[in-house]
Amino acid sequence: MTRLQALLYLRCVAIIGQSAAILLTHFVLSMPLPLVPLFAIIAVLVGSNSYLAYRVYYHPQSVPSDDSVAIQLTVDIMALAALLYFTGGVNNPFVSLLLLPLALAAVMLPLGYLVGLVVLSVFLYASLMVNFVPLPTMPVQWQQTISLHTLAMWLNFVVSACLITGFIAYLAQKNRDTERAIANFEEIQLRQEQILALGTLAAGTAHELATPLATISVLAHDLRPQVSTHLYEDVDLLCQQIQQCKQLLNNMVQRVELAQIQEFSLLSVQQLVAKVLDKFQLLRPMIKVQYIAQPLYSHIFLACDATLEQALINLLNNAADASSAHVEIQLHQHSQQMMIDVCDKGLGLANDILNMIGQDKISTKGEQGMGIGLFLANATLERLGGEINFLARDGGGVIARVILPIHHIQHIHAALHK
């Protein structure tokens, strides 16, 4: 809730309460009041509140300045002082309501504005001590059953207690929400720092790996004439994999140099999965991934970049390591989200490990894993507005569920024509 929204709602309560008090006093208690000037003042409040409603509902993104908030609170103070002038001045038990705008100003405005409003309120209170229209005398029949002053003081206490406690409770809730947001932001910042460190190390490692890969490539080609013919296929596969590693390193360096790693493109789900499977098959040609393309999802687009493709490849690698013969990709749509399930039929994982995967550098491969693949995959999906969940699969194994927001084709066309 913004400052203008808070003023809007509180002023609605004030207008209703003031109107009810005037009508009750005039018609029920038979104490004639000057209704024309009183309701003229309330009309000014209604007009000012209408302007606030326009600002809140038709320009919700605009940030109100301190000047505009101070002006609105000044209107409230002046209007309340004018109402008190026509209803007994400081003898009116509701005079203490002048403190409420000051309480709001103490929360919403800098000290300079607050001092100005306090000076204005003190001046108006002093003026109401000598300049006011006296309240009419209560009829005799009411004087015998009720004390007007006591009743008004009770109502004043009820109104003040409700408004102050409600506003303080609202501020306390906002403070708790802010603390949670700060804690989440700090956690995200820490994770981004870890990712940045990993990225820096990866860039350096890419350059360092070029020399040993070149040496291995030369040795592999020299080794081919020296082995038996039945090993030719294995040596060729080795050379192919070395060339693939070199190509991957070159691509990574080019993306960093061209600053393309942060650029997003819109791909259909089918295109994304097809690109990921093509790259995965080059890396691990012996693994067959079970996937049935569904035309139903061809019109659904996702925001993608190289890191998302790499995250999905990491998940496929994990599934292949868990059960090389049973790796599947399944697609599901739920509302405005697309779910890409990477499934295996391995031994599965305990529930406590499933809940921790991706939140820290936890390896599920024992000494063979470094524990950063799933961590980076989770960070990538968070950056794209998605998330990743790990679920136990019926019959054994794990489902790595990637959830991403959907971008419909009509939204894309609308964005292009802006």
PDB file of C-alpha atoms in Angstrom, residues 31-185:
ATOM      1  CA  MET A  31     -28.996  19.918  18.585  1.00  0.00           C
ATOM      2  CA  PRO A  32     -29.207  22.186  15.510  1.00  0.00           C
ATOM      3  CA  LEU A  33     -25.891  22.623  13.735  1.00  0.00           C
ATOM      4  CA  PRO A  34     -24.959  24.841  10.748  1.00  0.00           C
ATOM      5  CA  LEU A  35     -25.299  22.046   8.184  1.00  0.00           C
ATOM      6  CA  VAL A  36     -24.459  24.140   5.112  1.00  0.00           C
ATOM      7  CA  PRO A  37     -20.915  25.151   6.116  1.00  0.00           C
ATOM      8  CA  LEU A  38     -20.270  21.762   7.731  1.00  0.00           C
ATOM      9  CA  PHE A  39     -21.187  19.770   4.651  1.00  0.00           C
ATOM     10  CA  ALA A  40     -19.423  22.307   2.416  1.00  0.00           C
ATOM     11  CA  ILE A  41     -16.235  21.419   4.311  1.00  0.00           C
ATOM     12  CA  ILE A  42     -16.967  17.720   3.912  1.00  0.00           C
ATOM     13  CA  ALA A  43     -17.557  18.316   0.179  1.00  0.00           C
ATOM     14  CA  VAL A  44     -14.035  19.750  -0.042  1.00  0.00           C
ATOM     15  CA  LEU A  45     -12.735  16.564   1.584  1.00  0.00           C
ATOM     16  CA  VAL A  46     -14.747  14.461  -0.861  1.00  0.00           C
ATOM     17  CA  GLY A  47     -13.292  16.396  -3.807  1.00  0.00           C
ATOM     18  CA  SER A  48      -9.764  16.017  -2.475  1.00  0.00           C
ATOM     19  CA  ASN A  49     -10.368  12.311  -1.915  1.00  0.00           C
ATOM     20  CA  SER A  50     -11.674  11.935  -5.463  1.00  0.00           C
ATOM     21  CA  TYR A  51      -8.394  13.357  -6.716  1.00  0.00           C
ATOM     22  CA  LEU A  52      -6.527  10.847  -4.548  1.00  0.00           C
ATOM     23  CA  ALA A  53      -8.640   8.001  -5.942  1.00  0.00           C
ATOM     24  CA  TYR A  54      -7.835   9.160  -9.475  1.00  0.00           C
ATOM     25  CA  ARG A  55      -4.107   9.168  -8.689  1.00  0.00           C
ATOM     26  CA  VAL A  56      -4.231   5.759  -6.996  1.00  0.00           C
ATOM     27  CA  TYR A  57      -6.303   3.858  -9.569  1.00  0.00           C
ATOM     28  CA  TYR A  58      -5.402   5.564 -12.863  1.00  0.00           C
ATOM     29  CA  HIS A  59      -1.714   6.299 -12.200  1.00  0.00           C
ATOM     30  CA  PRO A  60      -0.701   3.499  -9.826  1.00  0.00           C
ATOM     31  CA  GLN A  61       2.942   3.581 -10.962  1.00  0.00           C
ATOM     32  CA  SER A  62       3.475   7.267 -10.181  1.00  0.00           C
ATOM     33  CA  VAL A  63       5.412   7.931  -6.979  1.00  0.00           C
ATOM     34  CA  PRO A  64       3.822  10.688  -4.854  1.00  0.00           C
ATOM     35  CA  SER A  65       6.182  13.475  -3.839  1.00  0.00           C
ATOM     36  CA  ASP A  66       6.597  14.612  -0.248  1.00  0.00           C
ATOM     37  CA  ASP A  67       5.019  17.929  -1.236  1.00  0.00           C
ATOM     38  CA  SER A  68       1.808  16.267  -2.482  1.00  0.00           C
ATOM     39  CA  VAL A  69       1.492  14.129   0.661  1.00  0.00           C
ATOM     40  CA  ALA A  70       2.101  17.178   2.877  1.00  0.00           C
ATOM     41  CA  ILE A  71      -0.572  19.141   0.992  1.00  0.00           C
ATOM     42  CA  GLN A  72      -3.103  16.335   1.494  1.00  0.00           C
ATOM     43  CA  LEU A  73      -2.387  16.183   5.226  1.00  0.00           C
ATOM     44  CA  THR A  74      -2.659  19.979   5.418  1.00  0.00           C
ATOM     45  CA  VAL A  75      -6.105  19.750   3.809  1.00  0.00           C
ATOM     46  CA  ASP A  76      -7.124  17.183   6.440  1.00  0.00           C
ATOM     47  CA  ILE A  77      -5.893  19.364   9.316  1.00  0.00           C
ATOM     48  CA  MET A  78      -7.532  22.517   7.972  1.00  0.00           C
ATOM     49  CA  ALA A  79     -10.821  20.729   7.269  1.00  0.00           C
ATOM     50  CA  LEU A  80     -10.936  19.197  10.754  1.00  0.00           C
ATOM     51  CA  ALA A  81     -10.146  22.568  12.335  1.00  0.00           C
ATOM     52  CA  ALA A  82     -12.955  24.177  10.304  1.00  0.00           C
ATOM     53  CA  LEU A  83     -15.404  21.480  11.416  1.00  0.00           C
ATOM     54  CA  LEU A  84     -14.350  22.024  15.028  1.00  0.00           C
ATOM     55  CA  TYR A  85     -14.827  25.793  14.622  1.00  0.00           C
ATOM     56  CA  PHE A  86     -18.535  25.284  13.833  1.00  0.00           C
ATOM     57  CA  THR A  87     -19.005  22.650  16.567  1.00  0.00           C
ATOM     58  CA  GLY A  88     -17.617  24.096  19.802  1.00  0.00           C
ATOM     59  CA  GLY A  89     -13.882  24.516  19.144  1.00  0.00           C
ATOM     60  CA  VAL A  90     -11.659  22.973  21.810  1.00  0.00           C
ATOM     61  CA  ASN A  91     -14.780  22.146  23.838  1.00  0.00           C
ATOM     62  CA  ASN A  92     -15.614  19.511  21.244  1.00  0.00           C
ATOM     63  CA  PRO A  93     -14.374  16.149  22.592  1.00  0.00           C
ATOM     64  CA  PHE A  94     -13.223  15.216  19.066  1.00  0.00           C
ATOM     65  CA  VAL A  95     -10.542  17.941  19.079  1.00  0.00           C
ATOM     66  CA  SER A  96      -7.882  15.333  19.864  1.00  0.00           C
ATOM     67  CA  LEU A  97      -8.383  13.921  16.348  1.00  0.00           C
ATOM     68  CA  LEU A  98      -6.016  16.697  15.221  1.00  0.00           C
ATOM     69  CA  LEU A  99      -3.250  14.362  16.404  1.00  0.00           C
ATOM     70  CA  LEU A 100      -4.043  11.695  13.792  1.00  0.00           C
ATOM     71  CA  PRO A 101      -2.763  13.637  10.729  1.00  0.00           C
ATOM     72  CA  LEU A 102       0.395  14.386  12.719  1.00  0.00           C
ATOM     73  CA  ALA A 103       0.856  10.686  13.454  1.00  0.00           C
ATOM     74  CA  LEU A 104       0.570   9.963   9.737  1.00  0.00           C
ATOM     75  CA  ALA A 105       3.001  12.764   8.914  1.00  0.00           C
ATOM     76  CA  ALA A 106       5.533  11.349  11.394  1.00  0.00           C
ATOM     77  CA  VAL A 107       5.533   8.090   9.429  1.00  0.00           C
ATOM     78  CA  MET A 108       5.215   9.382   5.868  1.00  0.00           C
ATOM     79  CA  LEU A 109       7.183  12.643   5.722  1.00  0.00           C
ATOM     80  CA  PRO A 110      10.666  13.994   6.487  1.00  0.00           C
ATOM     81  CA  LEU A 111      11.256  16.010   9.649  1.00  0.00           C
ATOM     82  CA  GLY A 112      10.946  19.428   7.980  1.00  0.00           C
ATOM     83  CA  TYR A 113       7.396  18.774   6.776  1.00  0.00           C
ATOM     84  CA  LEU A 114       6.449  17.291  10.147  1.00  0.00           C
ATOM     85  CA  VAL A 115       7.617  20.393  12.013  1.00  0.00           C
ATOM     86  CA  GLY A 116       5.569  22.597   9.692  1.00  0.00           C
ATOM     87  CA  LEU A 117       2.404  20.552  10.236  1.00  0.00           C
ATOM     88  CA  VAL A 118       2.933  20.533  14.015  1.00  0.00           C
ATOM     89  CA  VAL A 119       3.258  24.342  14.033  1.00  0.00           C
ATOM     90  CA  LEU A 120       0.061  24.617  11.945  1.00  0.00           C
ATOM     91  CA  SER A 121      -1.847  22.261  14.269  1.00  0.00           C
ATOM     92  CA  VAL A 122      -0.712  24.115  17.404  1.00  0.00           C
ATOM     93  CA  PHE A 123      -1.732  27.441  15.868  1.00  0.00           C
ATOM     94  CA  LEU A 124      -5.173  26.127  14.893  1.00  0.00           C
ATOM     95  CA  TYR A 125      -5.708  24.562  18.331  1.00  0.00           C
ATOM     96  CA  ALA A 126      -4.847  27.864  19.994  1.00  0.00           C
ATOM     97  CA  SER A 127      -7.223  29.711  17.637  1.00  0.00           C
ATOM     98  CA  LEU A 128     -10.042  27.301  18.460  1.00  0.00           C
ATOM     99  CA  MET A 129      -9.654  28.193  22.132  1.00  0.00           C
ATOM    100  CA  VAL A 130     -10.960  31.726  21.501  1.00  0.00           C
ATOM    101  CA  ASN A 131     -12.693  31.567  18.106  1.00  0.00           C
ATOM    102  CA  PHE A 132     -15.509  29.046  17.671  1.00  0.00           C
ATOM    103  CA  VAL A 133     -19.239  28.659  17.324  1.00  0.00           C
ATOM    104  CA  PRO A 134     -20.601  27.240  20.600  1.00  0.00           C
ATOM    105  CA  LEU A 135     -22.449  23.961  20.514  1.00  0.00           C
ATOM    106  CA  PRO A 136     -26.190  24.243  21.095  1.00  0.00           C
ATOM    107  CA  THR A 137     -27.548  23.044  24.414  1.00  0.00           C
ATOM    108  CA  MET A 138     -28.747  19.463  24.564  1.00  0.00           C
ATOM    109  CA  PRO A 139     -32.508  19.093  25.044  1.00  0.00           C
ATOM    110  CA  VAL A 140     -33.636  18.458  28.624  1.00  0.00           C
ATOM    111  CA  GLN A 141     -34.975  14.980  27.839  1.00  0.00           C
ATOM    112  CA  TRP A 142     -31.505  13.878  26.668  1.00  0.00           C
ATOM    113  CA  GLN A 143     -29.680  15.538  29.559  1.00  0.00           C
ATOM    114  CA  GLN A 144     -31.483  13.272  31.997  1.00  0.00           C
ATOM    115  CA  THR A 145     -30.355  10.071  30.257  1.00  0.00           C
ATOM    116  CA  ILE A 146     -26.970  10.787  28.696  1.00  0.00           C
ATOM    117  CA  SER A 147     -23.950  13.063  29.041  1.00  0.00           C
ATOM    118  CA  LEU A 148     -23.062  14.421  25.610  1.00  0.00           C
ATOM    119  CA  HIS A 149     -19.506  15.163  26.622  1.00  0.00           C
ATOM    120  CA  THR A 150     -18.996  11.679  28.068  1.00  0.00           C
ATOM    121  CA  LEU A 151     -20.526  10.010  25.000  1.00  0.00           C
ATOM    122  CA  ALA A 152     -18.425  12.082  22.606  1.00  0.00           C
ATOM    123  CA  MET A 153     -15.257  11.316  24.566  1.00  0.00           C
ATOM    124  CA  TRP A 154     -16.063   7.611  24.411  1.00  0.00           C
ATOM    125  CA  LEU A 155     -16.661   7.767  20.656  1.00  0.00           C
ATOM    126  CA  ASN A 156     -13.461   9.761  20.227  1.00  0.00           C
ATOM    127  CA  PHE A 157     -11.525   7.093  22.117  1.00  0.00           C
ATOM    128  CA  VAL A 158     -13.054   4.304  20.021  1.00  0.00           C
ATOM    129  CA  VAL A 159     -12.243   6.056  16.738  1.00  0.00           C
ATOM    130  CA  SER A 160      -8.723   7.003  17.807  1.00  0.00           C
ATOM    131  CA  ALA A 161      -7.977   3.522  19.174  1.00  0.00           C
ATOM    132  CA  CYS A 162      -9.192   1.793  16.002  1.00  0.00           C
ATOM    133  CA  LEU A 163      -7.311   4.107  13.634  1.00  0.00           C
ATOM    134  CA  ILE A 164      -4.057   4.185  15.580  1.00  0.00           C
ATOM    135  CA  THR A 165      -3.891   0.453  16.338  1.00  0.00           C
ATOM    136  CA  GLY A 166      -4.918  -0.394  12.778  1.00  0.00           C
ATOM    137  CA  PHE A 167      -2.301   1.886  11.278  1.00  0.00           C
ATOM    138  CA  ILE A 168       0.435   0.684  13.624  1.00  0.00           C
ATOM    139  CA  ALA A 169      -0.487  -2.949  12.860  1.00  0.00           C
ATOM    140  CA  TYR A 170      -0.242  -2.122   9.153  1.00  0.00           C
ATOM    141  CA  LEU A 171       3.183  -0.521   9.644  1.00  0.00           C
ATOM    142  CA  ALA A 172       4.374  -3.521  11.660  1.00  0.00           C
ATOM    143  CA  GLN A 173       3.280  -5.876   8.878  1.00  0.00           C
ATOM    144  CA  LYS A 174       5.019  -3.705   6.268  1.00  0.00           C
ATOM    145  CA  ASN A 175       8.165  -3.774   8.401  1.00  0.00           C
ATOM    146  CA  ARG A 176       8.058  -7.577   8.567  1.00  0.00           C
ATOM    147  CA  ASP A 177       7.499  -7.785   4.802  1.00  0.00           C
ATOM    148  CA  THR A 178      10.440  -5.444   4.239  1.00  0.00           C
ATOM    149  CA  GLU A 179      12.689  -7.541   6.470  1.00  0.00           C
ATOM    150  CA  ARG A 180      11.734 -10.691   4.557  1.00  0.00           C
ATOM    151  CA  ALA A 181      12.348  -8.945   1.239  1.00  0.00           C
ATOM    152  CA  ILE A 182      15.767  -7.756   2.421  1.00  0.00           C
ATOM    153  CA  ALA A 183      16.662 -11.256   3.615  1.00  0.00           C
ATOM    154  CA  ASN A 184      15.618 -12.717   0.243  1.00  0.00           C
ATOM    155  CA  PHE A 185      17.552 -10.021  -1.608  1.00  0.00           C
TER     156      PHE A 185
END
